[in-house]
Every structure is written in C-alpha cells, then in structure tokens.
C-alpha cells in the first residue's frame, strides 16, 4: 500500500494488518523478538508516521522535521516497518532484523538506521533525550513537535520522573509523550510488580497536561494526539490503553509475550498463524519477493 | 589579575562565557553544583536562556545533554567527578558515546581535591571507566592555559569528551601560546634516567619532584599527558627507549587509569619496568590535599622516592 493512498479507516486497518504480519514474520525469521511491546504500538506508530508527523523520508535529518524518540527501544520492529513503508529504506531490508551486520538492530540506533532520531534501549533514558531535543528545537525557534513513547514497565525507572519534572519546569509544550500502557512487563503484570497507579494523577501532579486514549482506536488516537499537540505552556502526556501483543492470538495479552523465541519452523508457522487468525476474510501474507 | 592567578574553575567559566558569546550553540548545564564549577551565578546571569540547572538529577542531565547535542547544540555539563561519571555511567555509555552525541562532560573536584567531602565524593576511577568507553575521550588539564585551550577545543570538536576540572589555583606550566592537541603529550623536562608520566594534579606535584631529583643528579624525563585517551604512544616509547624505567603518578586508583594506559602501551610495544603511583586500590577519606596525596602515595616526595628507587634498581 502506498502512503499517499491512505485515506479511509479500511485502509488504515489494512495497513495495521500488514504491519502485524510483517512484524511477526521478521521476528520469526530472526529467531525471536519483542513481539508484545511491538504489536501494542502498531496503531499509534502508524498514526504518527502516516497521519501526524511532518517528515521527509528522502531527507531523514531534515532540520525542521518532527522528531520521534522511541524510548522503549525494543519496539524497534514496529518503527522499522513504518520507516520502510514511508520509504526511508526498501521493505526487504526489514528481513535483516537482527541479522549479522544489519542496519536494523533489536533496539533502535540513530547511527546506523536511517530515520531513527535517537538511540534507545537501556530503559528510562529516552525521555531525558527527548527533553534535550525539545529544548534544542525551542532554542532554535523551531515550530515542530517532538514525540516520545515510553513503556509502562519503563516508567518504573526514576529517570523518567526526573525528566518529567524538567519538562514541566521548562514548559516544553512542543513535547508530546505517549505511555504504552499495555499493563504488562517481563516478569508479570505491572500491577503485580510495582504499580504505576494512579498514573494519570501522577503525571498531572508533575505539571503535565494528561490525556487518555484507546491505543488501538484510529479516531481516538488521532484526535487525542492533535489535542496534545495544541497544549500550551506545559508538556503533554497521553496514557494509551493498549493490549500487549495485540493481534496475534498466540500471544495477545499473555505475560510470556514480551520476548518470544522461535526455535523451529513449526513454531514459526504457529506464531505466523496467530497473526492471521484474527482476519475475518482472506488472511494477509506479505510476499517479500514482490514487496507487497 | 593575570590568568594564572585565577582558580581553574574561574577560567572554565570565563572560557564558557567567551564561547557562548561567539557561538549561540554552546549551552551550559549543571546539576545543583554550579557554584562549585563556577558557572553559578556568572554563566546563569550572562546567558539565562542557555543555562540549565537540572537539579539533583545527573542521569537526566546526561540525557538532556545527549538530546541537545543530537540537535547540533554544544552542551557542557558539569558536576562532581563521581556523579559526572560513575553515577550516570550507563546513560553516558548509551545516550552519548554509543549514540555518538558529542556532549562535553566536566567532572569537578577529581580525586583527593574533593578533600573534606571525603570518600563518598572522592572518585578514583573516572579516568579508568571513561577510558574504557568506546567513542569517549578523556582529558586532564594541568594549568589554566591548558584548560582554556582544552575547553575551546572541546567546543569545536564533534566527539564525546570528558574533562576533569580541578577548582583551585595551579602554578602556570604553559603560556598564552599553548594549543591543546589530544594526540600530543608534553615533555616538560628532558632526561635519560627515568620517565615520569603524569596528568592533571600529579603534573603539578611532579614539577617539584623533578626539581629535587635534579639537585641529586637524577635527570627525570617528565611527560605530561593532557589526554589520557587518545593516548600519545610515540612520545612514551621514545622516552622509555632512552630510560628503560617508568614511574606513573595519578590522582586516581592505579587500576585502569593513566598507569594502566602506560602499562598497556609498553607491554605491547616495549616492555619496561613501571612503578604506578596513585591510590593502591583503596577508597579515600576526609583530609586536605597534602595529607591525602601523601597518605595515598602520590605527593611530590613520594614521586621523587619512586623515581630514585627506579634509578637505583637499574
């Protein structure tokens, strides 16, 4: 599907279907991956890269572009798929995920991957970097926006809250942060480990304008991000209610979905089947040879 | 007041103000120790829009600096050396060094110069751990002229860099014409009896040691390394080929820092006997600089003793 043809909800649904298949497929081919936190972000990242952000794929470092920092860097495969669909690099590069010598490592890397604005992967750091980027954009009188996605488990890092205080102190209203609140982390449910609740009240108490949205509802995502971008004199936080491993019945909303291992062909077929099973009609299969 | 009568931190602040005046990309960050670095209140007053005190949040300061550098700004961020390095080591590793974001990190009050703050604030491993980080450069200026030139160099460099900053007054070693080159060690005295390798504070101590050795007829070749990484290999090898005896002295643990670098280079290129002075793998304590440097074994008399022993053992 070409970017300039995306207009309807049906087309967005088709794009999300293709994303989920590709993300699952490239992870399976790579022998495993962070499927849960990648699939929970499909609609949000599609919305950012296809409906919201002002970027130029043929000039990834264009000075006035909107910036995106994926602080939960392990969701790289979803971002890579968006970058490939937007034309930052050919789609078949996605097949090199985690291969020896790849440009697409498990965690996002600003040095080796076209279109990645900030290296991330060691959790808790990306929001501080987003602060610095937002600050630099303001110092240079840019009118762009800086988007950042943090994980819910990641929000147990103290540095997230250091960054939260700083962004409010300096009124970084060009910063829009989304918490991927899929409510699970590696060892168990966030609620069972160290609860973030009341997370909305916490961010509000930190001086942020806070919104909630259904992270899989196109209209809600688009409208909420637009509202967040319009906030003045304070940073905006969107708590996105999402489902971990959304769209793959083998792993959806299951604790073991954070990182999956694919030891053999049988397991690969099972997991690929899991992403196709939710299709009402013809299951989607991406043909890598034809690129569609 | 002439330049060399000033405290080093005042010269750091003067140089930052000079750079911020001519380059709108230069920004200054502190983590509630700006009064110690010297930037509060002077830089804050002079450039309120480009001065950011992040509060007591070093990891956040490193991340913010990484983001600023990512956007082409030139952030100088400073705090006490333990907090500037070991406290935020993973943030520096990933957000700065691995990501190739050219942040300028300044570690103040290094080693024994934190004095009465004691062991909790006395970092003896910043040179070692920063040196072990790919993409990171590691500098220790020994006087005001070198410091000023180094800060100017860092503002123009596209590399992540760490610099130790001693706050107090140092005796002048160089002059206005000094130009810092990280690939060039400085031979402060020539001699054929023993090679004496120092950096930062110990370069100051070693000047006195070299003077007293001369009176005894011992000619030490004193080499000051303003950059511990990159390390000027050739100057060391040329000297050791003459002397075949080496003493290193540093305001650090002997493991992994300047002495470690010297031993690595010699072991691979020209094996020679080396005596490493510095903390012998122990923590610090409260005290003044003369007491601490002597107790830990790298004061001027201790440096002279080590050189004497190396020459006698030949």
XYZ file of C-alpha atoms in Angstrom:
606
model
C 0.000 0.000 0.000
C 1.341 3.426 -0.892
C 1.387 6.174 1.694
C -0.387 8.745 -0.401
C -3.401 6.493 -0.891
C -4.245 6.095 2.793
C -7.479 7.943 3.433
C -10.030 5.643 4.998
C -10.312 3.598 8.142
C -10.407 0.491 5.974
C -7.057 1.418 4.503
C -5.621 2.046 7.964
C -6.954 -1.327 9.094
C -5.302 -2.953 6.095
C -2.025 -1.198 6.929
C -2.189 -2.386 10.535
C -2.874 -5.926 9.311
C 0.176 -5.777 7.069
C 2.304 -4.326 9.865
C 1.294 -7.105 12.267
C 2.071 -9.776 9.740
C 5.443 -8.259 8.849
C 6.494 -7.612 12.450
C 5.635 -11.193 13.368
C 7.249 -12.593 10.244
C 10.570 -10.750 10.572
C 10.822 -11.671 14.252
C 10.102 -15.316 13.459
C 12.729 -15.310 10.727
C 15.185 -13.710 13.174
C 14.542 -16.487 15.702
C 12.561 -14.319 18.085
C 11.897 -10.822 19.254
C 9.993 -8.381 21.441
C 6.618 -9.126 19.937
C 4.371 -7.927 22.762
C 5.507 -4.337 23.047
C 5.904 -4.062 19.279
C 2.362 -5.154 18.416
C 0.836 -2.955 21.118
C 2.154 0.125 19.282
C 1.053 -0.617 15.717
C -1.886 1.818 15.521
C -0.051 4.560 17.435
C 3.088 4.440 15.300
C 1.052 4.224 12.078
C -0.900 7.289 13.184
C 2.269 9.212 13.973
C 4.062 8.366 10.732
C 1.060 8.377 8.356
C -1.305 10.996 9.790
C 0.580 13.324 12.127
C 4.321 13.767 11.770
C 5.902 16.127 9.276
C 8.913 14.224 7.947
C 10.815 13.801 4.689
C 11.852 10.181 4.142
C 14.274 11.217 1.398
C 15.967 13.580 3.861
C 15.865 11.801 7.237
C 17.756 14.560 9.096
C 15.711 17.427 7.604
C 16.175 20.195 10.179
C 12.519 21.185 10.621
C 11.009 17.700 10.796
C 9.008 16.442 13.714
C 11.124 14.184 15.926
C 10.258 10.765 17.317
C 12.048 9.117 20.216
C 11.120 5.512 20.901
C 12.347 5.376 24.478
C 11.141 1.769 24.777
C 13.681 0.980 22.072
C 12.827 -2.722 21.971
C 9.729 -1.898 19.903
C 12.082 -1.087 17.041
C 10.495 -3.570 14.604
C 7.239 -1.585 14.540
C 9.110 1.649 13.898
C 11.283 -0.022 11.244
C 8.151 -1.218 9.463
C 6.743 2.310 9.486
C 10.036 3.709 8.168
C 10.139 1.114 5.390
C 6.537 1.820 4.381
C 7.294 5.544 4.365
C 10.293 4.926 2.089
C 13.283 5.530 4.365
C 14.680 2.217 3.096
C 13.381 -0.684 0.963
C 10.930 -3.051 2.598
C 13.157 -6.077 2.080
C 15.687 -4.522 4.474
C 13.179 -5.488 7.178
C 14.198 -9.104 6.597
C 17.638 -8.258 8.020
C 16.254 -7.624 11.524
C 18.958 -8.717 13.975
C 20.983 -10.423 11.257
C 24.775 -10.191 11.456
C 25.834 -6.767 10.196
C 22.250 -5.446 9.985
C 21.113 -1.824 9.963
C 18.076 -2.902 11.994
C 19.124 -3.995 15.481
C 16.659 -5.154 18.135
C 16.873 -1.759 19.857
C 16.745 1.482 17.859
C 20.031 3.072 16.767
C 20.380 6.621 15.427
C 23.826 5.967 13.947
C 23.107 3.016 11.682
C 19.395 3.250 10.802
C 18.028 5.999 8.518
C 15.108 7.753 10.214
C 15.933 6.916 13.819
C 16.184 10.188 15.712
C 17.593 8.885 18.992
C 19.329 5.701 20.092
C 17.440 3.951 22.894
C 17.195 0.577 24.521
C 18.550 0.982 28.018
C 15.195 1.871 29.545
C 14.478 5.217 31.134
C 16.844 7.322 29.046
C 14.793 8.346 26.011
C 12.559 10.850 27.752
C 15.596 12.796 29.009
C 16.954 12.818 25.462
C 13.539 13.956 24.206
C 13.744 16.811 26.717
C 17.098 17.850 25.280
C 15.807 17.596 21.722
C 12.664 19.584 22.549
C 14.790 22.176 24.346
C 17.163 22.461 21.383
C 14.227 22.885 18.988
C 12.866 25.708 21.125
C 16.303 27.343 21.403
C 16.467 27.279 17.608
C 12.933 28.724 17.305
C 11.546 25.685 15.522
C 7.789 25.175 15.423
C 7.930 21.390 15.135
C 6.875 18.754 17.670
C 8.867 16.126 19.494
C 7.053 12.832 20.095
C 8.256 10.219 22.548
C 6.865 6.825 23.527
C 7.722 5.341 26.911
C 6.794 1.932 28.226
C 4.763 1.278 31.342
C 7.404 -1.011 32.814
C 9.978 1.564 31.742
C 8.160 4.157 33.826
C 9.446 2.390 36.928
C 12.826 3.958 36.120
C 13.459 7.013 38.280
C 14.971 8.890 35.357
C 11.531 9.035 33.681
C 10.281 11.111 36.583
C 13.416 13.280 36.651
C 12.686 14.035 33.010
C 9.024 14.616 33.848
C 9.897 17.315 36.358
C 12.331 19.015 33.982
C 9.906 19.120 31.033
C 7.251 20.790 33.164
C 9.748 23.201 34.726
C 10.805 24.373 31.270
C 7.282 24.339 29.785
C 8.231 22.038 26.916
C 4.911 22.325 25.109
C 6.490 21.055 21.884
C 6.830 17.668 23.595
C 4.113 15.009 23.331
C 4.765 11.797 25.231
C 2.731 8.600 24.958
C 2.828 5.880 27.587
C 2.235 2.456 26.037
C 0.095 1.238 28.923
C -0.285 -2.413 27.989
C -0.106 -3.220 31.690
C 2.449 -5.984 31.396
C 6.194 -6.244 31.840
C 8.641 -9.126 31.552
C 8.080 -10.860 34.859
C 4.358 -10.223 35.407
C 1.587 -7.617 35.236
C 2.811 -4.104 36.082
C 0.204 -4.050 38.840
C 1.829 -7.089 40.478
C 5.399 -5.773 40.200
C 5.332 -2.046 41.016
C 2.090 -0.309 40.139
C 2.086 2.968 38.223
C -1.359 3.854 39.510
C -2.752 6.401 39.677
C -0.628 7.127 36.597
C -2.851 9.878 35.187
C -2.882 11.699 38.508
C 0.862 11.267 38.845
C 1.656 12.959 35.546
C -0.905 15.663 36.282
C 0.764 16.232 39.646
C 4.089 16.536 37.818
C 2.651 19.507 35.926
C 1.734 17.822 32.644
C -1.470 18.050 30.643
C -2.679 14.460 30.636
C -4.957 12.605 28.236
C -6.098 9.008 27.969
C -6.890 7.148 24.781
C -7.636 3.734 23.366
C -4.318 2.948 21.714
C -5.966 0.797 19.059
C -8.793 3.143 18.002
C -7.834 5.212 14.950
C -10.145 8.146 15.649
C -9.318 8.306 19.331
C -5.561 8.159 18.694
C -5.645 10.829 16.012
C -7.907 13.189 17.939
C -6.015 12.784 21.198
C -2.609 13.400 19.636
C -3.978 16.518 17.959
C -5.302 17.754 21.289
C -1.950 17.046 22.928
C -0.118 18.973 20.208
C -2.296 22.012 20.890
C -1.383 22.207 24.586
C 0.462 25.376 25.527
C 2.946 26.125 28.315
C 3.264 22.539 29.531
C 4.265 19.153 28.157
C 1.541 16.678 27.213
C 1.265 13.068 28.320
C -1.094 10.608 26.652
C -1.730 7.428 28.607
C -2.543 4.976 25.833
C -4.510 1.932 26.921
C -3.172 -0.864 24.765
C -3.104 -4.648 24.595
C 0.272 -6.313 24.629
C 0.896 -8.473 21.529
C -2.369 -7.111 20.114
C -3.470 -9.019 17.038
C -1.577 -12.244 17.497
C -3.805 -14.847 19.147
C -0.829 -16.935 20.192
C 0.415 -14.221 22.490
C -2.167 -11.449 22.815
C -2.439 -10.223 26.391
C -0.264 -13.026 27.718
C 2.655 -12.373 30.059
C 5.021 -14.541 28.034
C 4.620 -12.248 25.011
C 7.350 -9.758 25.977
C 10.050 -11.664 24.131
C 9.403 -14.811 22.135
C 11.854 -17.395 20.847
C 11.178 -19.189 17.597
C 13.280 -22.345 17.695
C 11.979 -24.065 14.555
C 9.703 -23.991 11.530
C 6.739 -25.491 13.374
C 6.762 -22.742 15.967
C 7.216 -20.140 13.277
C 4.173 -21.428 11.422
C 2.161 -21.478 14.624
C 3.057 -17.870 15.503
C 2.536 -16.613 11.955
C -0.811 -18.397 12.069
C -1.559 -16.474 15.214
C -1.401 -13.148 13.431
C -3.577 -14.374 10.559
C -6.208 -15.991 12.755
C -7.983 -12.744 13.567
C -8.682 -11.990 9.918
C -12.365 -12.383 9.127
C -11.774 -12.954 5.473
C -8.678 -13.717 3.436
C -5.562 -13.889 5.654
C -2.809 -11.478 4.637
C 0.578 -12.825 3.662
C 3.369 -10.465 2.726
C 5.212 -11.582 -0.372
C 8.791 -10.469 0.200
C 9.805 -11.205 -3.365
C 7.138 -8.968 -4.812
C 7.367 -6.479 -1.939
C 3.629 -6.429 -1.246
C 44.512 39.597 37.980
C 46.552 37.683 35.434
C 45.227 34.418 34.044
C 47.477 32.156 36.069
C 46.493 33.781 39.340
C 42.915 32.663 38.807
C 41.287 29.496 40.051
C 40.836 26.927 37.316
C 37.063 26.983 37.752
C 37.054 30.733 37.125
C 38.942 30.138 33.899
C 36.443 27.393 32.953
C 33.627 29.905 33.473
C 35.480 32.704 31.635
C 36.080 30.408 28.681
C 32.483 29.192 28.595
C 31.256 32.795 28.596
C 33.699 33.609 25.795
C 32.425 30.638 23.765
C 28.757 31.318 24.475
C 29.256 34.910 23.358
C 30.598 33.890 19.981
C 28.697 30.619 19.443
C 24.948 30.521 20.062
C 25.018 26.699 20.040
C 27.002 26.443 23.284
C 24.855 25.680 26.329
C 25.782 25.104 29.968
C 24.184 22.506 32.237
C 24.622 21.901 35.947
C 23.136 19.516 38.492
C 22.977 21.785 41.539
C 26.747 22.111 41.799
C 27.143 25.159 39.581
C 28.556 27.196 42.420
C 31.285 24.613 42.716
C 32.013 24.550 38.969
C 31.984 28.344 38.978
C 29.141 28.785 36.457
C 26.631 29.905 39.103
C 25.933 32.758 39.109
C 28.105 34.078 36.279
C 27.006 31.937 33.311
C 23.421 31.844 34.570
C 23.365 35.651 34.788
C 25.076 36.172 31.441
C 23.054 33.619 29.453
C 19.829 32.774 31.305
C 18.341 31.232 28.138
C 21.249 28.845 27.630
C 21.936 27.854 31.210
C 20.023 24.883 32.614
C 20.317 23.713 36.192
C 18.549 20.346 36.115
C 18.635 19.960 39.888
C 19.997 16.896 41.645
C 19.396 14.601 38.672
C 22.631 13.634 36.952
C 21.179 10.901 34.747
C 18.625 13.350 33.422
C 21.343 15.960 32.825
C 23.269 13.456 30.720
C 20.163 12.551 28.707
C 19.161 16.175 28.150
C 22.718 16.940 27.046
C 22.595 13.997 24.631
C 19.387 15.345 23.106
C 20.845 18.847 22.828
C 23.991 17.530 21.135
C 21.853 15.388 18.832
C 20.302 18.642 17.594
C 23.630 20.355 16.960
C 23.931 22.237 20.234
C 27.221 22.109 22.171
C 26.361 21.173 25.755
C 28.924 21.455 28.541
C 27.529 19.652 31.591
C 29.357 19.616 34.896
C 29.110 18.141 38.353
C 31.438 16.452 40.859
C 33.505 13.774 39.099
C 31.821 10.750 40.789
C 28.380 11.984 39.779
C 29.535 13.045 36.313
C 30.848 9.556 35.542
C 30.049 6.536 37.677
C 26.601 7.733 38.768
C 25.388 8.139 35.183
C 27.678 5.622 33.506
C 25.039 3.727 31.528
C 23.371 6.953 30.408
C 26.741 8.258 29.197
C 27.506 4.939 27.519
C 24.247 4.613 25.580
C 22.814 8.107 25.119
C 26.159 9.829 24.473
C 29.020 7.515 23.493
C 27.191 4.754 21.627
C 24.784 7.230 20.033
C 27.748 9.457 19.064
C 26.187 12.559 20.575
C 29.119 14.938 21.211
C 28.418 16.037 24.776
C 31.153 17.712 26.852
C 31.161 16.264 30.370
C 33.115 18.064 33.080
C 33.970 16.210 36.302
C 34.873 18.673 39.032
C 36.828 18.143 42.250
C 38.515 14.962 40.993
C 40.147 12.507 43.404
C 41.709 13.978 46.519
C 40.780 17.547 45.572
C 37.286 16.940 46.943
C 39.195 16.799 50.269
C 36.834 17.326 53.198
C 33.871 15.821 51.334
C 35.609 12.527 51.938
C 35.355 9.049 50.493
C 31.766 9.262 49.238
C 32.701 12.097 46.884
C 36.294 11.029 46.189
C 36.280 9.391 42.780
C 39.441 7.491 41.910
C 38.097 5.634 38.901
C 36.721 8.230 36.478
C 39.746 8.107 34.192
C 39.589 4.312 34.094
C 35.876 3.907 33.474
C 35.641 6.753 30.979
C 38.716 5.470 29.163
C 37.107 2.042 28.877
C 34.147 3.523 26.991
C 34.338 3.432 23.180
C 33.997 6.834 21.460
C 34.849 8.727 24.667
C 37.880 10.991 25.024
C 39.405 11.696 28.429
C 41.328 14.843 29.368
C 43.039 16.269 32.483
C 44.379 19.815 32.184
C 47.311 20.788 34.380
C 47.130 24.590 34.300
C 44.905 27.483 33.282
C 46.379 27.922 29.800
C 45.853 24.269 29.009
C 42.356 24.321 30.494
C 41.338 27.332 28.421
C 42.698 25.832 25.226
C 41.101 22.470 26.026
C 37.636 23.957 26.593
C 37.911 25.890 23.315
C 38.991 22.688 21.590
C 36.078 20.730 23.064
C 33.551 23.319 21.876
C 34.765 22.813 18.317
C 35.175 19.036 18.478
C 32.497 16.622 17.255
C 33.499 13.935 19.791
C 32.029 12.983 23.160
C 34.595 14.189 25.695
C 35.193 14.032 29.446
C 37.395 16.538 31.228
C 38.475 16.611 34.855
C 38.305 20.089 36.352
C 40.231 20.963 39.475
C 38.755 24.048 41.043
C 41.723 25.679 42.749
C 44.716 27.737 41.607
C 47.522 25.857 39.861
C 51.035 27.062 39.119
C 51.404 28.033 35.443
C 53.187 25.496 33.239
C 52.420 26.984 29.841
C 51.616 30.412 28.404
C 49.198 32.219 26.127
C 50.560 30.474 23.056
C 49.571 26.982 24.295
C 47.352 24.976 21.959
C 45.835 21.726 23.195
C 46.230 18.693 20.949
C 44.792 15.436 22.338
C 47.292 13.448 20.304
C 50.305 15.249 21.743
C 51.813 14.672 25.183
C 54.025 17.419 26.575
C 57.634 16.831 27.598
C 58.146 19.250 30.482
C 61.688 18.114 31.285
C 64.113 16.031 29.297
C 66.238 13.351 30.935
C 67.655 9.890 30.380
C 67.442 8.332 33.864
C 63.725 7.690 34.352
C 60.497 8.519 32.528
C 57.944 10.187 34.761
C 54.386 10.189 33.387
C 51.676 12.338 34.979
C 48.398 14.097 34.263
C 46.387 16.893 35.865
C 47.122 17.317 39.572
C 50.118 14.976 39.622
C 51.784 17.013 36.872
C 51.874 19.838 39.398
C 53.320 17.553 42.101
C 55.858 16.117 39.681
C 57.322 19.540 38.891
C 58.553 19.736 42.475
C 59.785 16.142 42.433
C 61.755 16.695 39.231
C 63.404 19.771 40.768
C 64.605 17.923 43.848
C 65.807 14.947 41.782
C 67.866 17.285 39.632
C 69.703 18.500 42.710
C 70.694 14.895 43.354
C 71.894 14.446 39.775
C 68.898 12.376 38.631
C 67.545 13.512 35.288
C 63.898 12.556 35.004
C 62.125 12.916 31.676
C 58.790 14.321 32.747
C 55.909 13.800 30.308
C 52.531 15.377 30.966
C 49.534 13.735 29.290
C 46.667 16.243 28.920
C 44.775 13.487 27.114
C 44.677 10.033 28.642
C 42.578 8.945 25.658
C 43.560 9.275 22.880
C 46.983 8.353 24.234
C 50.153 9.627 22.581
C 52.028 6.324 22.213
C 55.101 7.595 20.365
C 56.218 10.156 22.928
C 56.139 7.481 25.636
C 58.019 4.914 23.563
C 60.707 7.410 22.501
C 61.328 8.298 26.139
C 61.307 4.771 27.539
C 63.748 3.624 24.868
C 66.178 6.107 26.486
C 65.380 5.483 30.141
C 64.098 1.897 30.425
C 62.398 2.868 33.669
C 58.981 4.418 34.206
C 57.087 5.988 37.075
C 53.453 6.973 36.654
C 51.559 9.140 39.123
C 47.862 9.950 39.111
C 45.128 11.308 41.346
C 43.291 8.007 40.775
C 43.331 4.336 41.584
C 46.341 2.683 39.946
C 43.983 0.251 38.210
C 42.903 1.249 34.746
C 43.796 4.929 34.554
C 46.966 6.655 33.351
C 49.242 3.962 34.803
C 47.070 1.319 33.198
C 47.331 3.045 29.827
C 51.122 3.277 30.126
C 51.422 -0.402 31.032
C 49.187 -1.451 28.132
C 51.257 0.514 25.645
C 54.588 -0.714 26.983
C 53.513 -4.353 27.313
C 52.518 -4.404 23.661
C 55.398 -2.340 22.268
C 58.425 -2.067 24.528
C 58.286 -3.950 27.849
C 59.900 -1.962 30.643
C 59.646 -1.793 34.406
C 56.844 0.513 35.595
C 56.022 1.806 39.073
C 52.443 3.081 39.314
C 51.669 5.693 41.966
C 48.121 6.552 42.950
C 45.576 5.057 45.282
C 46.661 1.452 45.711
C 43.145 0.116 45.144
C 41.640 1.743 48.216
C 38.935 4.309 48.846
C 39.637 7.831 50.014
C 38.895 9.555 53.283
C 38.417 13.095 54.572
C 41.522 15.246 54.714
C 43.373 18.006 52.936
C 45.149 17.526 49.626
C 48.729 17.362 51.018
C 47.698 14.783 53.636
C 45.668 12.664 51.210
C 48.158 12.697 48.351
C 50.972 11.738 50.700
C 48.948 9.056 52.507
C 47.856 7.568 49.208
C 51.390 7.757 47.860
C 51.468 10.282 45.036
C 52.687 13.520 46.668
C 55.835 15.235 45.339
C 58.129 13.486 47.875
C 56.557 10.105 47.114
C 57.010 10.687 43.371
C 60.689 11.607 43.954
C 61.169 8.491 46.116
C 59.745 6.247 43.399
C 61.956 7.798 40.719
C 65.011 7.422 42.929
C 64.221 3.756 43.578
C 63.696 3.052 39.883
C 67.073 4.602 39.012
C 68.872 2.777 41.826
C 67.355 -0.550 40.755
C 68.773 -0.246 37.242
